[in-house]
Structures are given as C-alpha cells and as structure tokens.
Coordinates of C-alpha atoms (C1' of nucleotides) in Angstrom, one line a residue:
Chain A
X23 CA 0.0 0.0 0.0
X24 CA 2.7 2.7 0.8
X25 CA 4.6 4.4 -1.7
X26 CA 8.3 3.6 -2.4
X27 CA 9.0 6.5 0.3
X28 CA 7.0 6.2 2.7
X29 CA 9.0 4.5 5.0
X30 CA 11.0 7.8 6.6
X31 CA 12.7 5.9 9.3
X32 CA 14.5 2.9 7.7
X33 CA 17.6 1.2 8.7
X34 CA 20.6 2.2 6.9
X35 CA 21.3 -1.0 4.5
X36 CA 17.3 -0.3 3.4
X37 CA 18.1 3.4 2.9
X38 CA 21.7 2.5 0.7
X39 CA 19.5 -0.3 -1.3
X40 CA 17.0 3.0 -2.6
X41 CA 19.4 4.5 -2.9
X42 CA 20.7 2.0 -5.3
X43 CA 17.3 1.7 -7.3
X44 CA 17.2 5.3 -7.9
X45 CA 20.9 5.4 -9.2
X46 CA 19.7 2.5 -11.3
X47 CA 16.5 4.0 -11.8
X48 CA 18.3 7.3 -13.4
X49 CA 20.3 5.1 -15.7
X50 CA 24.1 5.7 -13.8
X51 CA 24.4 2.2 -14.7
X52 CA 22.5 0.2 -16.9
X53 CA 21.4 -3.4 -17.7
X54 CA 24.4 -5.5 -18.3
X55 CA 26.7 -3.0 -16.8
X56 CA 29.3 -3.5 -13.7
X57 CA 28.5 -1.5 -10.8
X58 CA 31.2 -0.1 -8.0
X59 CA 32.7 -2.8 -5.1
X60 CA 31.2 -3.0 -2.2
X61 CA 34.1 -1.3 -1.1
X62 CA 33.6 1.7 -3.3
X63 CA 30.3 1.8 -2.7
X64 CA 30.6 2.0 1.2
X65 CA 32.6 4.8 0.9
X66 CA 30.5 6.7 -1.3
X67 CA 27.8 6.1 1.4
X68 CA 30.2 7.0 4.6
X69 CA 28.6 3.4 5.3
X70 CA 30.5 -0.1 6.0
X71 CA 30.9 -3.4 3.3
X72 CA 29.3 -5.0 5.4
X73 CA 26.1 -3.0 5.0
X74 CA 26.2 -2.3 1.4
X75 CA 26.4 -5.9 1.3
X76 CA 23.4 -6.3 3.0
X77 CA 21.8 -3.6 0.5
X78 CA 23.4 -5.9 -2.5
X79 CA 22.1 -8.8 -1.1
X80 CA 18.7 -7.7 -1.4
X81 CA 18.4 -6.7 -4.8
X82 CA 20.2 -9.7 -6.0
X83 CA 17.4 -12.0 -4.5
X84 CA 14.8 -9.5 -6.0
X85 CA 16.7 -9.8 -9.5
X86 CA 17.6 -6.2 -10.0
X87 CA 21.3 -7.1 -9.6
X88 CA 23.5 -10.3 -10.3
X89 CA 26.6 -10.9 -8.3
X90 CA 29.4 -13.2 -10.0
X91 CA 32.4 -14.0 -7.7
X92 CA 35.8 -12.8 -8.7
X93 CA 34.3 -10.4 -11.3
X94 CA 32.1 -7.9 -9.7
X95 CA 28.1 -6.9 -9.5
X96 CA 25.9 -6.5 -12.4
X97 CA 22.9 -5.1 -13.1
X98 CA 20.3 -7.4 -14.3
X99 CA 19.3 -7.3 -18.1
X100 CA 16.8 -9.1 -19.7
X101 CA 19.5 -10.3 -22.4
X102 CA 21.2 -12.5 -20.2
X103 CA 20.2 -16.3 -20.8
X104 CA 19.3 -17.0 -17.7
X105 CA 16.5 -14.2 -17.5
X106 CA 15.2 -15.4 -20.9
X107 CA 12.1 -17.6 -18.8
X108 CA 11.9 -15.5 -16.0
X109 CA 9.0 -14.1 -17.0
X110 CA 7.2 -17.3 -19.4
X111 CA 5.7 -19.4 -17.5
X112 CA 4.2 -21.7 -19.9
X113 CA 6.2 -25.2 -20.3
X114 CA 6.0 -28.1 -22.9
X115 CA 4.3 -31.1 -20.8
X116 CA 7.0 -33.2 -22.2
X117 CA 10.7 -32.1 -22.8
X118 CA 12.4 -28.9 -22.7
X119 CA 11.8 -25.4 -22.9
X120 CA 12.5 -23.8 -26.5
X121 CA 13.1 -20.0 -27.0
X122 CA 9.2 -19.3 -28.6
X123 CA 8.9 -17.6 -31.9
X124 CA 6.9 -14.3 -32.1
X125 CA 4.7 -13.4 -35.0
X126 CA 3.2 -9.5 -35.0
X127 CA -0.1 -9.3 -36.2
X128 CA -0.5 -5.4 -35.4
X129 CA 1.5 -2.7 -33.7
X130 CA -0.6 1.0 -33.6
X131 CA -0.7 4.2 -31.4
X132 CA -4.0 3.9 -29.9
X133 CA -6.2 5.4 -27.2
X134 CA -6.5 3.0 -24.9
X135 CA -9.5 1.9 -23.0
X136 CA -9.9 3.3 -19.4
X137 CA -8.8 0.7 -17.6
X138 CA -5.9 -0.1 -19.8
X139 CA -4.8 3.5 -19.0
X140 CA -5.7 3.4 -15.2
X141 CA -3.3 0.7 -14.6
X142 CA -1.0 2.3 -16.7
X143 CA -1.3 5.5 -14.7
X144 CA -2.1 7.6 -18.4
X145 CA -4.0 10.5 -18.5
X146 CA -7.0 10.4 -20.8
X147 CA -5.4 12.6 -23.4
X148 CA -2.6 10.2 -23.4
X149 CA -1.7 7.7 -26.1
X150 CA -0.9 4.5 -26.0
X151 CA 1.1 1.7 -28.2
X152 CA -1.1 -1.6 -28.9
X153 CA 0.7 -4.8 -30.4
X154 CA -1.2 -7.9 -31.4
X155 CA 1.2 -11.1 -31.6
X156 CA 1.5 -14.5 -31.6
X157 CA 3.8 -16.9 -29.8
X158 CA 4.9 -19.6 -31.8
X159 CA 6.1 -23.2 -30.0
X160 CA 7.9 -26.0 -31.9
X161 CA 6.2 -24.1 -35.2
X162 CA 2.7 -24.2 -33.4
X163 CA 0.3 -21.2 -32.4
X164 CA 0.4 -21.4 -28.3
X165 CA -0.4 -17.8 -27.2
X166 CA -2.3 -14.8 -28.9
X167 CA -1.0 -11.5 -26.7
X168 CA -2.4 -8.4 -26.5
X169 CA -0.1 -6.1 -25.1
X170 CA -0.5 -2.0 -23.9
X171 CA 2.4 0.6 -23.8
X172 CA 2.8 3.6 -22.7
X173 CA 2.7 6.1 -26.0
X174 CA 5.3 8.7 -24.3
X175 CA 7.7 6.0 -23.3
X176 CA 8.1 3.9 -26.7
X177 CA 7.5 6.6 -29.4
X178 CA 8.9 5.4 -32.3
X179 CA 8.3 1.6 -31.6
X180 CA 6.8 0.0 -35.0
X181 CA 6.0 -3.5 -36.4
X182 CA 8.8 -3.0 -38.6
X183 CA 11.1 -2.7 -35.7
X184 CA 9.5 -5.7 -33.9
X185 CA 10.0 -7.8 -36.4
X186 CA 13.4 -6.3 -37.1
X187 CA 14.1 -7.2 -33.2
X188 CA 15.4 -11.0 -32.6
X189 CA 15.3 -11.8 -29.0
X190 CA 13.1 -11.4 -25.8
X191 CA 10.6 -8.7 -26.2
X192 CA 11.6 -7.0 -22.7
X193 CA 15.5 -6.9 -24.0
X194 CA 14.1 -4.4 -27.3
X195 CA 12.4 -2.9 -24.4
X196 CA 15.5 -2.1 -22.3
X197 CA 17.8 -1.4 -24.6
X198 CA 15.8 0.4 -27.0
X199 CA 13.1 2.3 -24.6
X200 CA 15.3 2.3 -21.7
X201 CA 12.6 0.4 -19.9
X202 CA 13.9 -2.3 -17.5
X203 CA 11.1 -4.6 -16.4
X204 CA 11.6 -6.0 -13.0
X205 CA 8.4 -7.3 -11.5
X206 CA 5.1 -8.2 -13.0
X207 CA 1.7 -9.4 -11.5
X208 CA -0.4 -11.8 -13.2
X209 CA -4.4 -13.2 -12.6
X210 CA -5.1 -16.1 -14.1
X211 CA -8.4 -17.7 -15.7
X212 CA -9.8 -20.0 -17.8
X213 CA -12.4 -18.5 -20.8
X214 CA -13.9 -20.1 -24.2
X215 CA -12.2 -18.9 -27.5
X216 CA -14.0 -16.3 -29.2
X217 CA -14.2 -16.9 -32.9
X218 CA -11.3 -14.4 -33.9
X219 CA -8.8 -16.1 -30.9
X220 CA -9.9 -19.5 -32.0
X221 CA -9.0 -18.6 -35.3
X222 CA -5.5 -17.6 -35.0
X223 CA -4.5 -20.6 -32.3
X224 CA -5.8 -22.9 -34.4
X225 CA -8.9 -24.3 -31.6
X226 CA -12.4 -24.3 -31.9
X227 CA -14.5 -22.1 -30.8
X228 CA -15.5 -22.2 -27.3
X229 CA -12.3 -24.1 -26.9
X230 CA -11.0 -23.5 -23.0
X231 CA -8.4 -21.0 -23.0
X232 CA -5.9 -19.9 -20.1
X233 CA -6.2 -16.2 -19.9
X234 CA -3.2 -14.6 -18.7
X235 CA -3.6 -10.4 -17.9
X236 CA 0.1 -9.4 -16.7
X237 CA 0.6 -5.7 -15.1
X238 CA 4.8 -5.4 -15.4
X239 CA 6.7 -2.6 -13.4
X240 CA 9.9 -1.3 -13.7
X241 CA 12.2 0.7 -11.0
X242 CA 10.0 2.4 -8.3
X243 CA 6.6 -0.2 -8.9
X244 CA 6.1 1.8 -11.8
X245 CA 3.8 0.3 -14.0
X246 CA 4.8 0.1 -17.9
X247 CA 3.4 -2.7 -19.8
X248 CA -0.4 -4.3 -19.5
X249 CA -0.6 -7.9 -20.9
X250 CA -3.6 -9.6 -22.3
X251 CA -2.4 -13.1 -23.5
X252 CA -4.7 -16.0 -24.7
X253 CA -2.6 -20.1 -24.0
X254 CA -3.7 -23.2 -25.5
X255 CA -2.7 -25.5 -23.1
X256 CA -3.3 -28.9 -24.4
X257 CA 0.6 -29.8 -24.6
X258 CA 1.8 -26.7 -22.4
X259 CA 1.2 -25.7 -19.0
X260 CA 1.9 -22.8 -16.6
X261 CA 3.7 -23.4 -13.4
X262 CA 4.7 -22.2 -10.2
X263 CA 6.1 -22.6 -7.2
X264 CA 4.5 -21.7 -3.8
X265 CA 6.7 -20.9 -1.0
Chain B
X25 CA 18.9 -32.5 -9.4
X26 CA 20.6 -33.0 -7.2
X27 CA 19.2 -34.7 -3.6
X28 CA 19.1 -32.7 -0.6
X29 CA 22.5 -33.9 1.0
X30 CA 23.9 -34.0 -3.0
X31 CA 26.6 -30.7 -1.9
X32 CA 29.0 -32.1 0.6
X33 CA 31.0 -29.1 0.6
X34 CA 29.4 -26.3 1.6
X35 CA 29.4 -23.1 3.8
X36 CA 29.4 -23.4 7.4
X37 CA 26.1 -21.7 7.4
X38 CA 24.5 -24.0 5.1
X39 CA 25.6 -27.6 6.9
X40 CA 24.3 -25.1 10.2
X41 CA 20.7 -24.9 8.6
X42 CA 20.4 -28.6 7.5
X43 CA 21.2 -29.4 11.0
X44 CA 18.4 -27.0 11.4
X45 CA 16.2 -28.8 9.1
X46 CA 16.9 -32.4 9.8
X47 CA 15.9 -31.1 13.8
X48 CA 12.3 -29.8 12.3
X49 CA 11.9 -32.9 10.0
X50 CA 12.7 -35.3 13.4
X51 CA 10.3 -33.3 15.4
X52 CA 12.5 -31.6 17.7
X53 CA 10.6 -28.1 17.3
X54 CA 7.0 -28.3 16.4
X55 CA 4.9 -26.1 14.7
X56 CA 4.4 -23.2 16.6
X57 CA 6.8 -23.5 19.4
X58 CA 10.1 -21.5 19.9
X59 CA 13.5 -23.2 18.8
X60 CA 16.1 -22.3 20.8
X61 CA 17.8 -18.5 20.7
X62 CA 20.6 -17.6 18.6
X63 CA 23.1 -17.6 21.0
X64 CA 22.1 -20.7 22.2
X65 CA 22.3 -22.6 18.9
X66 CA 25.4 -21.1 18.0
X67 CA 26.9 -22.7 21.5
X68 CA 25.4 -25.8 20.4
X69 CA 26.9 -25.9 17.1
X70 CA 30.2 -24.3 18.1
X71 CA 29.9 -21.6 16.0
X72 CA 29.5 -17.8 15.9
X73 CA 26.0 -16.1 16.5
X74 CA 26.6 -14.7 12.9
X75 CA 26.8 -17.9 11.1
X76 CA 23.4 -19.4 12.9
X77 CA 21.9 -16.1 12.2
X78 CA 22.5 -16.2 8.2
X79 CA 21.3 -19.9 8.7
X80 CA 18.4 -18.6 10.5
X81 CA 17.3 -16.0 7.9
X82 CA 17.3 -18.5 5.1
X83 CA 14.9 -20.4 6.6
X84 CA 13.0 -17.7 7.9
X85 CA 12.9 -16.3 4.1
X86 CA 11.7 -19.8 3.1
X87 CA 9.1 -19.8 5.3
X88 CA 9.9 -22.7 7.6
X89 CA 10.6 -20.6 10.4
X90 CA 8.9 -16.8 12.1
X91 CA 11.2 -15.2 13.4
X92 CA 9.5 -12.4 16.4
X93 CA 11.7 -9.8 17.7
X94 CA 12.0 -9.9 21.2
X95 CA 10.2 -12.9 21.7
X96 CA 12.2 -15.1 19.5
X97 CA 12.3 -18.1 16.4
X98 CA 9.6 -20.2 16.2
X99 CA 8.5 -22.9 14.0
X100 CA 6.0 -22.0 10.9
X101 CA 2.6 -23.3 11.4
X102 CA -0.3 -23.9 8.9
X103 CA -2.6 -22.6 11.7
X104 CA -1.1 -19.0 11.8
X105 CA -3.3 -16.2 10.3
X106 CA -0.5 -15.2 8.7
X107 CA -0.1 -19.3 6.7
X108 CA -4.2 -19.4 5.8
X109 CA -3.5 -18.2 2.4
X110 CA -0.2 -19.0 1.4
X111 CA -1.6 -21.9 -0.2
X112 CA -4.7 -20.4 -1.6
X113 CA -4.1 -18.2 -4.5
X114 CA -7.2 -18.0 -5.7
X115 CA -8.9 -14.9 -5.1
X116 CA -12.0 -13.0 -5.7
X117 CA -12.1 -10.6 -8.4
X118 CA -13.7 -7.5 -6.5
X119 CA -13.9 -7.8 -2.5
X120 CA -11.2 -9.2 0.3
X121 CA -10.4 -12.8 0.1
X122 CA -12.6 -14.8 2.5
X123 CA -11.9 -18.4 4.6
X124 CA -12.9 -20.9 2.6
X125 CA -16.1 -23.3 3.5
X126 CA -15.3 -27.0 2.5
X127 CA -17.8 -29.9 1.5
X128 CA -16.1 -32.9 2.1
X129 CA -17.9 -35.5 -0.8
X130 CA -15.3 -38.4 -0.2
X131 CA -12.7 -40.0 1.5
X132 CA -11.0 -43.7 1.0
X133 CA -8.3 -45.8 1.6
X134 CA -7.4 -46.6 -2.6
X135 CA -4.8 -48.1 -4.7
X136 CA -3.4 -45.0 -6.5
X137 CA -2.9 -44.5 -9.9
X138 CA 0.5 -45.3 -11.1
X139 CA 1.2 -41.5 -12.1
X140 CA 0.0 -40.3 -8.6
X141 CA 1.7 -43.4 -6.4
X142 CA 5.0 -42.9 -8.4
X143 CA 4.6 -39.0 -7.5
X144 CA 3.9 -39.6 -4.1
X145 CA 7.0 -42.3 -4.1
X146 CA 4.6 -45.2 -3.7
X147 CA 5.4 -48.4 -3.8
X148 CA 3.0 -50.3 -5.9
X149 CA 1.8 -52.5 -2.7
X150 CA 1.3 -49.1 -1.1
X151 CA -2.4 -47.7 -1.0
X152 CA -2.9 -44.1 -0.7
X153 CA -5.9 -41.9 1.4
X154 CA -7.9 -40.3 -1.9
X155 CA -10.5 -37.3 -0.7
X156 CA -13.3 -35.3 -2.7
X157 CA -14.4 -31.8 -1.7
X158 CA -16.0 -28.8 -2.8
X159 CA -14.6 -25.1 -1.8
X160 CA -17.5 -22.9 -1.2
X161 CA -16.6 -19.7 -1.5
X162 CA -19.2 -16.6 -0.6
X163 CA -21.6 -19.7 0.0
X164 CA -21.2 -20.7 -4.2
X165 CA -18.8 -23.7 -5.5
X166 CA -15.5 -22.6 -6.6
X167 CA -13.3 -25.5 -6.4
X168 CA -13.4 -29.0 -6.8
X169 CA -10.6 -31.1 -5.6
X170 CA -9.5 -34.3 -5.7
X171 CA -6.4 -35.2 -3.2
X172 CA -4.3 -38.1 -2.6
X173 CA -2.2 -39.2 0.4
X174 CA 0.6 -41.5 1.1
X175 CA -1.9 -44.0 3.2
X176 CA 0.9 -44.8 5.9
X177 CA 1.4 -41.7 6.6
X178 CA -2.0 -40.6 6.8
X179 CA -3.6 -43.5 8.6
X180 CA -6.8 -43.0 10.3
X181 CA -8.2 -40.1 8.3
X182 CA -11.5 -40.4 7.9
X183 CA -14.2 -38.3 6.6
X184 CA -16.0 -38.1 10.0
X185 CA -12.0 -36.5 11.2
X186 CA -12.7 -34.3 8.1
X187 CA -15.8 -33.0 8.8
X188 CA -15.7 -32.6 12.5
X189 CA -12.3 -30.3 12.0
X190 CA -12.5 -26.7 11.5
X191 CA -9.7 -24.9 9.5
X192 CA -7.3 -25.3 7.3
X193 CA -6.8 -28.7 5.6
X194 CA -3.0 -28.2 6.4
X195 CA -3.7 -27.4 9.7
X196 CA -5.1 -30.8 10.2
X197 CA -2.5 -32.5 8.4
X198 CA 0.5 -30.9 11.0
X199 CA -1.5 -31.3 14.2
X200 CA -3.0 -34.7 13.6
X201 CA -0.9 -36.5 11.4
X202 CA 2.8 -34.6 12.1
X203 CA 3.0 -33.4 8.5
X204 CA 3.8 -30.1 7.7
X205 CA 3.8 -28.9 4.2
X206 CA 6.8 -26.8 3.3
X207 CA 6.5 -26.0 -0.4
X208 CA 4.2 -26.8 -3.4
X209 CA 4.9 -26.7 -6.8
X210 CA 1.8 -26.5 -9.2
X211 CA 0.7 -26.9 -13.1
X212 CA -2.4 -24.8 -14.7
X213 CA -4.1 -25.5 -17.3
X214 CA -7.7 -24.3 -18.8
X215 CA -10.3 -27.2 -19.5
X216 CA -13.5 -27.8 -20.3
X217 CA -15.6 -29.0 -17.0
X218 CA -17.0 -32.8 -18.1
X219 CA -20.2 -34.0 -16.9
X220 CA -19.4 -34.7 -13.3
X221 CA -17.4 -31.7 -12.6
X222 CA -20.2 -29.5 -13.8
X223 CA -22.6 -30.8 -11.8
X224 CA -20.7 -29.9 -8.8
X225 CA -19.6 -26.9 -9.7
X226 CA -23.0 -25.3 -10.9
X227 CA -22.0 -25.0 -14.5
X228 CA -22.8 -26.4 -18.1
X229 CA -21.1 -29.0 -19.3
X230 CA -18.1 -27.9 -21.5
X231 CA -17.5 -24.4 -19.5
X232 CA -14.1 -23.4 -19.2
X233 CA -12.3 -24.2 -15.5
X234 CA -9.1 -23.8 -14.5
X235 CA -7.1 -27.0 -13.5
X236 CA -4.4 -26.8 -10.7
X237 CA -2.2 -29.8 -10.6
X238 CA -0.7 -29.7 -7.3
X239 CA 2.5 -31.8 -5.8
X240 CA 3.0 -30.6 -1.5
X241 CA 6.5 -31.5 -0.3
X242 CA 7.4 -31.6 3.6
X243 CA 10.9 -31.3 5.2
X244 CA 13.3 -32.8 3.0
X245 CA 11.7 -32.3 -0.6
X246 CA 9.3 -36.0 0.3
X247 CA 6.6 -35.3 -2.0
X248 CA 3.3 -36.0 0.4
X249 CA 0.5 -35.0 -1.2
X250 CA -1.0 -35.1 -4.9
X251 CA -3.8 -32.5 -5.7
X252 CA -5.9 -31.6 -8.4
X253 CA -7.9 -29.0 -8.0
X254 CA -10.6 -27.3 -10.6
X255 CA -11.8 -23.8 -10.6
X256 CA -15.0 -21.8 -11.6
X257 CA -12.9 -18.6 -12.3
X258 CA -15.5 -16.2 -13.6
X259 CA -15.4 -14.1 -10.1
X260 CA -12.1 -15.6 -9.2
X261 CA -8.9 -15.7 -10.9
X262 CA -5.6 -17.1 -9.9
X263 CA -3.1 -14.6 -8.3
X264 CA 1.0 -14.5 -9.0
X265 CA 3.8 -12.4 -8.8
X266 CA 6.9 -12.9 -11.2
X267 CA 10.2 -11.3 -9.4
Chain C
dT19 C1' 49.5 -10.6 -8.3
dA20 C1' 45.7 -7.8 -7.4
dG21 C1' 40.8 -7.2 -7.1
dT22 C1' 36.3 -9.0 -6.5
dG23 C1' 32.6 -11.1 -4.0
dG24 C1' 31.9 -15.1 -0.2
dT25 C1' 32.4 -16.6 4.5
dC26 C1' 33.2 -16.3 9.4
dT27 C1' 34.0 -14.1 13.6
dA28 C1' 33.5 -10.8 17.6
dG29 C1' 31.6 -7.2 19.7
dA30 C1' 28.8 -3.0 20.3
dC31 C1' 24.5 -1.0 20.4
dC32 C1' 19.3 -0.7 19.3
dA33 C1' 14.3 -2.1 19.4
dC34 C1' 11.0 -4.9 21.2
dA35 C1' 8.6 -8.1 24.6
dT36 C1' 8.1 -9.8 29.1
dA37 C1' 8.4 -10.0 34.0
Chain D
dA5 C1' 16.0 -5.6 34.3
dT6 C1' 16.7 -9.2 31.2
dG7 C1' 16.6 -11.8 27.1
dT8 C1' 15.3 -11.8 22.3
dG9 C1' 16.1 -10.7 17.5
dG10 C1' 17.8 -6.5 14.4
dT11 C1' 21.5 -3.5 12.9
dC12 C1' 26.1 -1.9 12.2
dT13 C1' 30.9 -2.2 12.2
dA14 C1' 35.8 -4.0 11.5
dG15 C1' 38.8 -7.3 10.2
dA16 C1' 40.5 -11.8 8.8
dC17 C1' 40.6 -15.2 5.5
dC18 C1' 38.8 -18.0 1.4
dA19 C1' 37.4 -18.7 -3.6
dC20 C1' 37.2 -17.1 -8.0
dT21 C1' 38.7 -14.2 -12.1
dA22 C1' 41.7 -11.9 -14.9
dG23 C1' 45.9 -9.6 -16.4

DNA sequence: TAGTGGTCTAGACCACATA
DNA sequence: ATGTGGTCTAGACCACTAG
C-alpha cells in the first residue's frame, strides 16, 4: 500500500538499497553494466561493506542485480540467458523449454481503453502503443498476446522494428526504450475462445483457453506494460512454485 | 537435481541450517513452538552467532521458520493467520479474500494410480488416502478437488475426522498427522468441465475451469501429497507475482 | 599478483517483549 | 532488568577471475 518512500525511518542498508534503485532508476548504470565494489560503494555512502552488502544482497534476491564471484556486480538485463524464462511461464508437458517464436499481427498508437490507461497511470489525453502477436512453440500457435504501452515512453516503436528485433521482447524494451522490467503481477483464468482467438490458435471455438492479464513494473513499482495473453494449453502448461 | 544432501561441501552456514532442518523434519521443534535462541544454537553448534543467524534467515525467508523480535524463532505453522493463504491463490475478483467453506464428498483408503503413487513415491503395494471436496466460496462452489495421500502416513483419516475439524486442511495434516507442508509446486491449465465436474460446480457442461495440478512437499523435498484441483474462475482468478 | 565477492567471527549497540 | 532478535561495524581469511 505505501509508496516507495514512505518508509521515513528505515535502517541504513534499506536506505543505501533505494538508494541504489534510484541510481539505477536514473540510468548511472544500466542493464548488463558492472556496478562499483562493495568497497567503493561503502565509501561513497560513509557506510560499511558490510552493510552495502546487505543492501546488495537484497536486490540480487529480487533480481535487480547479479553478483558473480571474482568479477564484480551486475545489473540485471533481460539479455542474459538465464532471464530469458523469467518471465514465461508456460512449459511443454514433455521435454524442454525452446526459446518461442513471435509473429506480430499489429502494432498501432491507440487510445486505450480506461482501464488499460488506469493501470498504466495515463492520463485520458494520453496515447498508448497496442501490439497484437502471436507466440509460436515448436512451429505451433500457443499464445495470442495483447499487449498495452505507454505512448510517451516507446515513441517510435513499430512493427517493422519488432519484427526487425530477434530476442526477448523486454531486452528491445530495455535497450531500446530504456525500460527495464523487474516485476510483473499476473491473474489467471480460464475463458472459451471467441471466434477471432480461436481462429489464430488454431482451436475451436468455445475451446478452453488460459487467460493470462500481466501488469509489469519497472524501478520504483512503476507500472509500464499491460498484458492480455490467450494459451492453449493442451501440450503446455503454466507453473509455479509456492513458497 | 541434485538430492538434498547432493553438496558435501558447503558453507558453514549451510551444513548449520540442514542441522536445522533435519531437527524440524525429526520433530524436535513443532509447529508453533520456539526453537532455541541464537546464542544458544550457535553454542550448540560451536559456532559464531553470525553464522546461525544467516542460517536462521534463510529459513525464515523460506518460510519454515517466524522469526519475532523480542520474543524469539519459532517454527512456521499452517494454523497462523499469517499461513491461511499461502496456499490459496485464488482470489475474488472485487472484494477481500474470505476463509474458505469446505464440503467434504469423499474420502478412501485406494490403490493409486501409477502416475500419482509414483509421484507420491509409492510403492505399488502401497495404497494411498484419496478425498473429494468442494470449496465454497461466498456460500457458491469454486473448487473441486481431488487429493491423494501417502496412506501410511496418513492413517486413520476419515471423513467423520474431516468433517468434524475446522480450518485449514493443512492445519489438520500438522496437528494430527505430524505433517507439515513446506513447499508446493503446481501446473495450470484451462479445461473444459465434463459431466461430473459441472454438476458440482454449478455449471454447463463444457464451461471453461481452470485446472491446478498440485505436488505438497514436507521437510526434505518427500513429496506427500497429490492434488488436483478445478476452478469456476468467472469471479475468481488465480493470483501470481513474477520477481 | 591484485581485485572482486563469499564466509566467518567478535563485539557494540538498538528495538521490542516480558516479567 | 533481562533476554530476544535487528543493525552496524571492523577485520581476517577464502574462492574465484583476470591480467
């Protein structure tokens, strides 16, 4: 419920790790990047290693950085391989997760509808970019996504470009829209294809479908990307692990 | 991969909190009660108060133990406010999530399929405790499950025992039959509700549901219960957070 | 060889709960 | 007043990486 500042009275390590998110917030280093020792870093802060450790140690268990003995901390990018699945939950029943294969139906500037924008924080004079696409498993429709953009963030982003892009989706976003996912929340249901969604997965109509609606946030719980996608999951599944 | 005692080399801390663990899983601590202080626990395992303490916090972090400042560690227990809905992610589209109301429709000693029995680590002599019930939900079915046992383990569960307890399923499982579910790992899938299902449920025959295949481990990764579990989600979804 | 993160220790002090 | 966990520090040593 409380904003990323509401906390006044924090102890210190807390206080160095925002301070860390904003640096990384700002851009001061960015995804793939090294960032200063510990020991550089605690004097910057007038603080010990010790506790910048403890700061470190925190955002490497929420992903935001990635520590690798003998060479130094890193900040987190969605290029790495092993972030590739972080965020795609769906798995073959049988044998080994494959990188998927996008296919973009439609990528416009739209006006979004009202709740779109409400979880996107946008005004109602603002703009918003709308891609249509489908994910592609061993050379098989598997997921129809619908996917909501702030306009002002990725001007200039195009299906020419998408298709231009190879890779994950959120390492265009990064490196091209300076836009660093870190988080996302996802609700989970089951619907009937509609005619049009049955249609480009290959189902029947009325088929059951698992509908995925993903809010992602980058630095801050800033919300950045709203995600509508539609999974056959006759040979794939989502999972997950509760703790 | 590997088996829990795979990594004989390993940090101080580490070998401190599977000490730790193989002391829960023997039934030194129960649920609920306090495990010895820090200090204490460092004496006893000859080592600093530091070392137990990062032992400490990785099993506080994994949710095996509470830790209470001031009052001191104690063991995690399914019968907490705080445990109710770890388990649970299924959630009400507009309103607060409420406790559950269960309608228990069955509850045998079976032989278990092969694919559960070999799940559960089942000999094929071994039978297993199978149970039906509906979640109600706002006084409306939600969920149907169906959930097997290991029957050693569980002997003398009957649905009289069942229906006579009040709370969580879990809650049962750690008082009454010294199991205490650590971790779960689960596979979704949408499908259409057969005959039976609907019936139960309150919906038509072919309506979409969402099916949770659920594996509960205890201490030690044992795999001791089998679950599968499907949901009405038209004013429920399926919660998650990807970090 | 030098620099990085990883582990372990010892001790001081703080915040909270209980008697 | 006492005991608990929570924070912060300082320093030693280990393991890994790279020039």
């Amino acid at each position: 419920m409380a904003g990323p500042s509401a906390a006044v009275f924090a102890p210190l390590y807390r206080q160095i790790r925002d301070l860390l998110v904003a640096r990384l917030d700002a851009g001061e280093w960015k995804p793939g990047e090294l960032i200063p020792s510990e020991i550089e870093l605690a004097a910057r802060f007038h603080v010990s290693q010790g506790t910048v450790r403890k700061a470190v140690d925190e955002l490497a268990a929420e992903n935001l950085l990635v520590r690798r003995q003998g060479k130094g901390t890193f900040v987190a990018s969605h290029h790495e391989p092993r972030a590739q699945f972080r965020f795609l939950r769906l798995t073959p029943d049988v044998g080994d997760t494959e990188p998927a294969q996008s296919r973009f139906l439609e990528c416009q500037r739209v006006r979004p509808p009202v709740d779109i924008a409400s979880r996107l924080g946008l005004a109602a004079s603002e703009s918003a970019v709308f891609i249509r696409r489908l994910l592609l498993m061993r050379g098989k429709p598997v997921v129809l996504d619908e996917i909501w953009l702030p306009g002002a963030q990725f001007k200039g982003l195009t299906a020419d470009r998408l298709r231009a892009y190879h890779g994950p989706l959120y390492g265009l976003f990064e490196t091209e829209f300076g836009t660093h996912m870190i988080r996302a929340d996802e609700r989970l249901r089951a619907v009937a294809a509609d005619a049009a969604a049955a249609g480009q997965l290959g189902v029947e109509p009325g088929a059951p479908l698992l509908l995925v609606e993903r809010t992602s946030y980058t630095y801050g719980e800033r919300a950045v990307e709203v995600r509508r996608g539609l999974c056959v999951t006759t040979d794939y599944h989502y999972w997950n692990t509760l703790v």
